[in-house]
Amino acid sequence: MFQVLDTKPENRNSYMNDDLSAFPYVNGGLFADENIEISRFTEEIVNLLLNGVSKTFNWSEISPTIFGAVFESTLNPDTRCSGGMHYTSIENIHKVIDPLFLDDLKSELNKILELKVEKTRLSRLEDFRKKLSELTFLNPACGSGNFLNETYISLRSLENEALRSIYSGQKMFNLDGLIKVGIHQFYGIEINDFAVTVAKTALWIAESQMMRETEEIIEHDLDFLPLKSYANITAGNSLRLDWSEIVPCGTLSYIMGNPPFVGYSLQNKEQKSDILSIYVDEEGKPYKTAGKIDYVSGWYFKASEFMTGTDIKTSFVSTNSITQGEQVASVWKPLYDRFNIHIDFAYRTFRWDSEATLKAHVHCVIVGFSTIKNSD
């Protein structure tokens, strides 16, 4: 069946079973080059798959962010702890993205919708949709893609709200380029290759769901398959990769995410080496205190360096240890001195929460920062 899903109709065997030939061509690499080993299920598992999670459940309405919790639950506690892998609830995602950009976008749209002159309102709505389509996002520690998914859904929801006003009561004739916001605007880096695959798949699911919402607004079916969009999720060690090779800094709008939670005393040899390779002075030598800062600090340094001379803004969820005690000077002084960053907003310490059954026992902060001249 996976081979069928990856084969164009004109290239399929003409003697193929009708049940198989009824499946559409998916493309997008979702089913490409897969050697799938089908497990030998017990009768109990077969019944669960066919009835418990299929017959009585509408999977088309599943929240893509649930895959973060599912993925986290597949990791054994030691792997999760050593990698600092803790995935983010929708509530905590919005603590990052709302003050970073979403609150301003919602306010802008509401002001446009209040305009009384229809011609002006429609023109401004089209400009707003164009603006949404030009925003670009990077999560340099994206895990299974929860941040990217929720951000994509939030932007498409704004676009759908604009479309609802533009096409209220009208029948659509020209559907080319109707949807402006696409998953090609979202970039991620993740060291776990399975999480990379989960993130790509979850973005496609989110895209499908938001397209159905658009169909209801315009009262017209849209073609979703074969997949036309590409999720730009890169597998690799984010602290060792050149982010500009993944997304040019000149086109990037926002950096966001939840980098790994690993205290300096718990870092393995490779993680220590990562930090020492990142937290370096102008001569390329590690700062004296670089060996005694949390792993998340590496993302702060790389983001600050990447943002220099641009309008990019960043916000990260972090362990609160980087904002108190001896780590404060070690983490933040190089960022202020070297890159002239400033904090745009922050959340004080809160208890970590996620969609997972086994939650991380850590306390976090959220810090939004940039190198843009602060007008406030």
Coordinates of C-alpha atoms in Angstrom, one line a residue:
M1 CA 0.0 0.0 0.0
F2 CA 2.9 2.4 0.8
Q3 CA 4.3 1.8 -2.7
V4 CA 0.9 2.6 -4.2
L5 CA 0.7 5.8 -2.2
D6 CA 4.1 6.8 -3.7
T7 CA 3.2 5.9 -7.3
K8 CA 1.5 8.2 -9.8
P9 CA -1.8 6.6 -11.2
E10 CA -0.3 6.5 -14.7
N11 CA 2.7 4.5 -13.5
R12 CA 0.7 1.9 -11.5
N13 CA 0.2 -1.7 -12.6
S14 CA -2.9 -1.9 -14.7
Y15 CA -3.8 -5.3 -13.0
M16 CA -3.6 -3.8 -9.5
N17 CA -6.3 -4.8 -7.0
D18 CA -9.2 -2.3 -7.1
D19 CA -9.0 -1.7 -3.3
L20 CA -5.4 -0.6 -3.7
S21 CA -5.8 1.4 -6.9
A22 CA -8.5 3.5 -5.1
F23 CA -5.8 5.1 -2.9
P24 CA -4.6 8.5 -4.1
Y25 CA -1.0 9.4 -5.0
V26 CA 0.4 11.3 -2.0
N27 CA 4.0 12.3 -3.0
G28 CA 5.9 14.6 -0.8
G29 CA 8.3 11.8 0.2
L30 CA 5.9 10.7 2.9
F31 CA 5.9 7.1 1.7
A32 CA 9.1 7.1 -0.4
D33 CA 11.9 4.6 0.1
E34 CA 10.3 3.0 3.0
N35 CA 11.1 -0.6 4.0
I36 CA 8.3 -1.1 6.5
E37 CA 8.3 -4.2 8.7
I38 CA 4.8 -5.0 9.8
S39 CA 4.7 -6.3 13.4
R40 CA 2.9 -9.5 14.2
F41 CA 0.0 -8.1 16.3
T42 CA -1.8 -10.0 18.9
E43 CA -5.6 -10.3 18.6
E44 CA -6.0 -7.8 21.4
I45 CA -3.8 -5.2 19.5
V46 CA -5.7 -5.9 16.2
N47 CA -9.0 -5.2 17.9
L48 CA -7.6 -2.1 19.5
L49 CA -6.3 -0.8 16.1
L50 CA -9.4 -1.6 14.1
N51 CA -12.1 -0.7 16.7
G52 CA -10.7 1.2 19.6
V53 CA -8.7 3.8 17.7
S54 CA -10.2 3.6 14.2
K55 CA -13.9 2.7 14.2
T56 CA -15.0 5.2 16.8
F57 CA -12.5 8.0 16.5
N58 CA -12.3 10.7 13.8
W59 CA -8.6 11.0 13.1
S60 CA -9.2 14.0 10.8
E61 CA -9.7 16.1 13.9
I62 CA -6.6 15.0 15.8
S63 CA -4.4 17.9 17.1
P64 CA -1.0 17.6 15.3
T65 CA 0.6 18.7 18.6
I66 CA -0.4 15.4 20.2
F67 CA 2.5 13.8 18.3
G68 CA 4.9 15.6 20.6
A69 CA 3.4 13.8 23.6
V70 CA 3.3 10.5 21.8
F71 CA 6.9 10.8 20.7
E72 CA 8.1 11.8 24.2
S73 CA 6.3 8.8 25.7
T74 CA 8.3 6.5 23.4
L75 CA 11.6 7.6 24.9
N76 CA 13.0 5.9 27.9
P77 CA 13.6 8.2 30.9
D78 CA 17.4 8.1 30.6
T79 CA 17.3 9.0 26.9
R80 CA 14.9 11.8 27.6
C81 CA 16.9 13.2 30.5
S82 CA 20.3 13.0 28.8
G83 CA 19.0 14.7 25.7
G84 CA 16.9 17.3 27.6
M85 CA 14.0 16.2 25.5
H86 CA 10.8 17.7 26.9
Y87 CA 8.0 18.6 24.5
T88 CA 5.8 21.7 24.8
S89 CA 2.1 22.1 25.6
I90 CA 0.0 24.4 23.4
E91 CA -0.5 26.7 26.4
N92 CA 3.3 27.1 26.9
I93 CA 3.8 27.5 23.1
H94 CA 1.5 30.5 23.2
K95 CA 3.5 32.0 26.1
V96 CA 6.3 32.2 23.6
I97 CA 4.7 33.0 20.3
D98 CA 1.9 35.4 21.5
P99 CA 4.2 38.2 22.8
L100 CA 6.8 37.4 20.1
F101 CA 4.5 38.1 17.1
L102 CA 1.0 36.7 17.4
D103 CA -0.6 39.4 19.6
D104 CA 0.5 42.1 17.2
L105 CA -0.8 40.2 14.2
K106 CA -4.2 39.7 15.9
S107 CA -4.4 43.3 16.8
E108 CA -3.5 44.4 13.3
L109 CA -6.2 42.1 11.8
N110 CA -8.9 43.3 14.2
K111 CA -8.2 47.0 13.3
I112 CA -8.5 46.1 9.6
L113 CA -11.8 44.3 10.1
E114 CA -13.2 47.4 11.9
L115 CA -12.6 49.6 8.8
K116 CA -15.9 50.9 7.4
V117 CA -14.9 51.5 3.8
E118 CA -15.2 48.2 2.1
K119 CA -12.7 48.8 -0.7
T120 CA -10.1 50.0 1.8
R121 CA -10.8 47.0 4.1
L122 CA -10.5 44.5 1.3
S123 CA -7.3 46.0 0.1
R124 CA -5.8 46.0 3.6
L125 CA -6.9 42.4 4.2
E126 CA -5.1 41.3 1.0
D127 CA -2.0 43.2 2.2
F128 CA -2.3 41.5 5.5
R129 CA -2.4 38.0 3.9
K130 CA 0.6 38.9 1.9
K131 CA 2.4 39.9 5.0
L132 CA 1.6 36.6 6.7
S133 CA 2.9 34.7 3.7
E134 CA 6.3 36.6 3.9
L135 CA 7.0 35.7 7.6
T136 CA 9.6 32.9 8.1
F137 CA 10.1 30.9 11.3
L138 CA 13.0 28.8 12.6
N139 CA 12.9 26.4 15.6
P140 CA 16.5 25.3 16.0
A141 CA 15.5 22.5 18.4
C142 CA 12.2 21.6 17.0
G143 CA 11.6 18.1 18.4
S144 CA 8.4 16.7 16.9
G145 CA 7.4 20.1 15.6
N146 CA 4.9 21.3 18.2
F147 CA 6.1 25.0 17.9
L148 CA 6.1 24.9 14.2
N149 CA 2.6 23.3 14.0
E150 CA 0.9 25.6 16.5
T151 CA 2.5 28.6 14.8
Y152 CA 1.4 27.5 11.3
I153 CA -2.2 26.8 12.6
S154 CA -2.3 30.2 14.3
L155 CA -1.2 32.0 11.1
R156 CA -3.6 30.0 8.9
S157 CA -6.4 30.8 11.4
L158 CA -5.7 34.5 10.9
E159 CA -5.6 34.0 7.1
N160 CA -8.9 32.2 7.3
E161 CA -10.4 35.0 9.3
A162 CA -9.3 37.4 6.6
L163 CA -10.7 35.2 3.9
R164 CA -14.0 34.9 5.8
S165 CA -14.3 38.7 5.6
I166 CA -13.1 39.0 2.0
Y167 CA -15.4 36.3 0.5
S168 CA -18.4 36.5 2.8
G169 CA -21.4 35.4 0.7
Q170 CA -19.4 35.3 -2.5
K171 CA -18.8 32.2 -4.7
M172 CA -15.2 31.5 -5.6
F173 CA -14.1 31.3 -9.2
N174 CA -10.3 31.7 -9.3
L175 CA -8.7 29.4 -6.7
D176 CA -5.1 29.7 -7.9
G177 CA -2.9 31.0 -5.1
L178 CA -5.9 31.4 -2.8
I179 CA -4.0 30.2 0.3
K180 CA -1.0 32.4 0.9
V181 CA 0.4 30.9 4.2
G182 CA 2.3 27.6 3.6
I183 CA 4.4 25.2 5.6
H184 CA 7.4 26.1 3.4
Q185 CA 7.7 29.2 5.7
F186 CA 8.6 27.0 8.6
Y187 CA 12.1 25.6 9.3
G188 CA 13.3 23.3 12.0
I189 CA 16.5 21.6 13.2
E190 CA 16.3 18.4 15.2
I191 CA 19.0 15.9 16.3
N192 CA 16.6 12.9 16.6
D193 CA 15.8 11.5 13.1
F194 CA 12.6 9.9 14.2
A195 CA 11.4 13.3 15.6
V196 CA 12.2 14.9 12.3
T197 CA 9.9 12.5 10.5
V198 CA 7.2 13.1 13.1
A199 CA 7.5 16.9 12.7
K200 CA 7.2 16.7 8.9
T201 CA 4.2 14.5 9.1
A202 CA 2.5 16.6 11.7
L203 CA 2.9 19.7 9.6
W204 CA 1.2 18.0 6.6
I205 CA -1.7 17.0 8.9
A206 CA -2.0 20.6 10.1
E207 CA -2.0 21.8 6.5
S208 CA -4.8 19.4 5.6
Q209 CA -6.9 20.4 8.5
M210 CA -6.5 24.1 7.9
M211 CA -7.3 23.6 4.2
R212 CA -10.6 22.0 5.1
E213 CA -11.4 25.0 7.3
T214 CA -10.7 27.2 4.2
E215 CA -13.0 25.0 2.1
E216 CA -15.9 25.6 4.5
I217 CA -15.3 29.4 4.3
I218 CA -15.2 29.6 0.5
E219 CA -17.7 26.7 -0.1
H220 CA -15.5 25.0 -2.6
D221 CA -13.2 21.9 -2.6
L222 CA -9.5 22.5 -2.8
D223 CA -6.8 20.0 -4.1
F224 CA -4.6 18.8 -1.2
L225 CA -3.1 15.8 -2.9
P226 CA -0.5 15.2 -4.2
L227 CA 1.4 17.0 -1.5
K228 CA 2.9 20.2 -3.0
S229 CA 4.5 21.8 0.1
Y230 CA 7.7 20.8 1.7
A231 CA 8.5 20.9 5.4
N232 CA 12.0 22.3 5.9
I233 CA 13.0 20.1 8.8
T234 CA 16.8 19.3 9.0
A235 CA 18.3 16.4 10.9
G236 CA 21.4 17.3 12.8
N237 CA 23.1 18.8 15.8
S238 CA 21.8 22.4 15.9
L239 CA 24.8 23.7 17.8
R240 CA 27.2 22.3 15.1
L241 CA 25.2 23.4 12.0
D242 CA 25.4 26.7 10.2
W243 CA 21.9 28.0 10.5
S244 CA 22.3 30.3 7.5
E245 CA 22.7 27.1 5.3
I246 CA 19.2 26.1 6.5
V247 CA 17.5 29.5 6.2
P248 CA 19.2 32.7 5.1
C249 CA 19.2 35.2 8.0
G250 CA 18.0 37.9 5.5
T251 CA 14.7 36.1 5.0
L252 CA 14.1 34.9 8.6
S253 CA 11.6 36.7 10.8
Y254 CA 11.5 34.8 14.1
I255 CA 13.5 32.2 16.0
M256 CA 11.6 30.3 18.7
G257 CA 11.6 27.0 20.6
N258 CA 12.3 24.9 23.6
P259 CA 16.0 23.9 23.5
P260 CA 17.2 20.9 25.5
F261 CA 17.1 21.1 29.3
V262 CA 20.5 19.8 30.5
G263 CA 22.3 21.4 33.5
Y264 CA 26.1 21.8 33.2
S265 CA 26.8 19.1 35.8
L266 CA 24.7 16.6 33.8
Q267 CA 26.1 17.3 30.3
N268 CA 27.9 14.4 28.6
K269 CA 31.3 14.8 26.8
E270 CA 29.7 15.7 23.5
Q271 CA 27.4 18.3 25.0
K272 CA 30.3 19.9 26.9
S273 CA 32.2 20.1 23.7
D274 CA 29.2 21.7 21.9
I275 CA 29.0 24.5 24.5
L276 CA 32.8 25.1 24.4
S277 CA 32.7 25.4 20.7
I278 CA 29.8 27.9 20.8
Y279 CA 30.6 30.2 23.8
V280 CA 33.8 31.7 22.4
D281 CA 35.3 35.2 22.4
E282 CA 36.3 37.3 19.4
E283 CA 39.5 35.3 19.1
G284 CA 37.6 32.0 19.0
K285 CA 38.7 30.9 22.6
P286 CA 36.0 29.5 25.0
Y287 CA 35.0 31.9 27.8
K288 CA 36.5 30.8 31.1
T289 CA 33.0 30.1 32.5
A290 CA 31.7 28.3 29.4
G291 CA 32.0 24.9 31.1
K292 CA 29.6 25.9 33.9
I293 CA 26.5 27.0 32.0
D294 CA 23.4 25.1 31.0
Y295 CA 23.2 23.4 27.6
V296 CA 20.3 25.7 26.5
S297 CA 22.8 28.7 26.6
G298 CA 24.3 27.5 23.3
W299 CA 21.1 28.3 21.5
Y300 CA 21.0 31.8 23.1
F301 CA 24.5 32.4 21.8
K302 CA 23.9 31.1 18.3
A303 CA 20.6 33.0 18.0
S304 CA 22.2 36.2 19.2
E305 CA 25.0 35.8 16.7
F306 CA 22.5 35.0 13.9
M307 CA 20.3 38.0 14.7
T308 CA 23.1 40.6 14.6
G309 CA 22.4 43.3 12.1
T310 CA 18.9 42.0 11.3
D311 CA 15.3 42.5 12.5
I312 CA 15.0 38.9 13.7
K313 CA 13.4 38.4 17.1
T314 CA 13.9 35.3 19.3
S315 CA 12.1 33.7 22.2
F316 CA 13.1 30.5 24.1
V317 CA 11.7 28.4 26.9
S318 CA 14.6 27.7 29.2
T319 CA 15.5 26.3 32.6
N320 CA 15.4 29.1 35.1
S321 CA 19.0 28.5 36.3
I322 CA 20.3 30.8 33.5
T323 CA 18.5 33.7 35.1
Q324 CA 19.7 33.3 38.7
G325 CA 22.9 32.8 40.6
E326 CA 26.3 32.3 39.2
Q327 CA 25.2 31.5 35.7
V328 CA 23.7 35.0 35.0
A329 CA 26.9 36.7 34.2
S330 CA 28.4 33.7 32.5
V331 CA 25.5 33.3 30.1
W332 CA 24.3 36.9 29.5
K333 CA 27.4 39.1 29.7
P334 CA 28.9 37.8 26.4
L335 CA 25.5 38.2 24.7
Y336 CA 25.3 41.9 25.8
D337 CA 28.9 42.7 25.1
R338 CA 29.3 40.9 21.8
F339 CA 25.9 41.2 20.2
N340 CA 24.2 44.1 22.0
I341 CA 21.1 42.1 22.7
H342 CA 18.2 43.3 24.9
I343 CA 15.3 41.5 26.4
D344 CA 12.0 42.3 24.9
F345 CA 9.7 40.3 27.2
A346 CA 10.0 37.5 29.8
Y347 CA 8.0 35.2 32.0
R348 CA 9.2 34.6 35.5
T349 CA 9.7 31.1 36.8
F350 CA 6.9 28.6 36.3
R351 CA 6.5 24.9 36.7
W352 CA 7.0 23.0 33.5
D353 CA 4.0 21.3 32.0
S354 CA 3.6 19.3 28.8
E355 CA 1.2 16.9 27.0
A356 CA 3.3 13.9 28.2
T357 CA 2.2 11.4 30.9
L358 CA 5.6 11.6 32.6
K359 CA 6.2 15.3 33.0
A360 CA 9.6 17.0 33.5
H361 CA 10.3 18.1 37.1
V362 CA 11.9 21.4 36.2
H363 CA 11.1 25.1 36.6
C364 CA 11.3 27.3 33.5
V365 CA 11.5 30.9 32.3
I366 CA 10.7 32.3 28.9
V367 CA 12.9 35.0 27.4
G368 CA 12.2 37.1 24.3
F369 CA 15.2 39.0 23.0
S370 CA 16.6 40.7 19.9
T371 CA 19.3 43.0 18.7
I372 CA 16.9 45.5 17.2
K373 CA 17.0 49.0 18.6
N374 CA 14.3 49.1 21.3
S375 CA 11.7 51.8 20.7
D376 CA 10.1 51.4 24.1

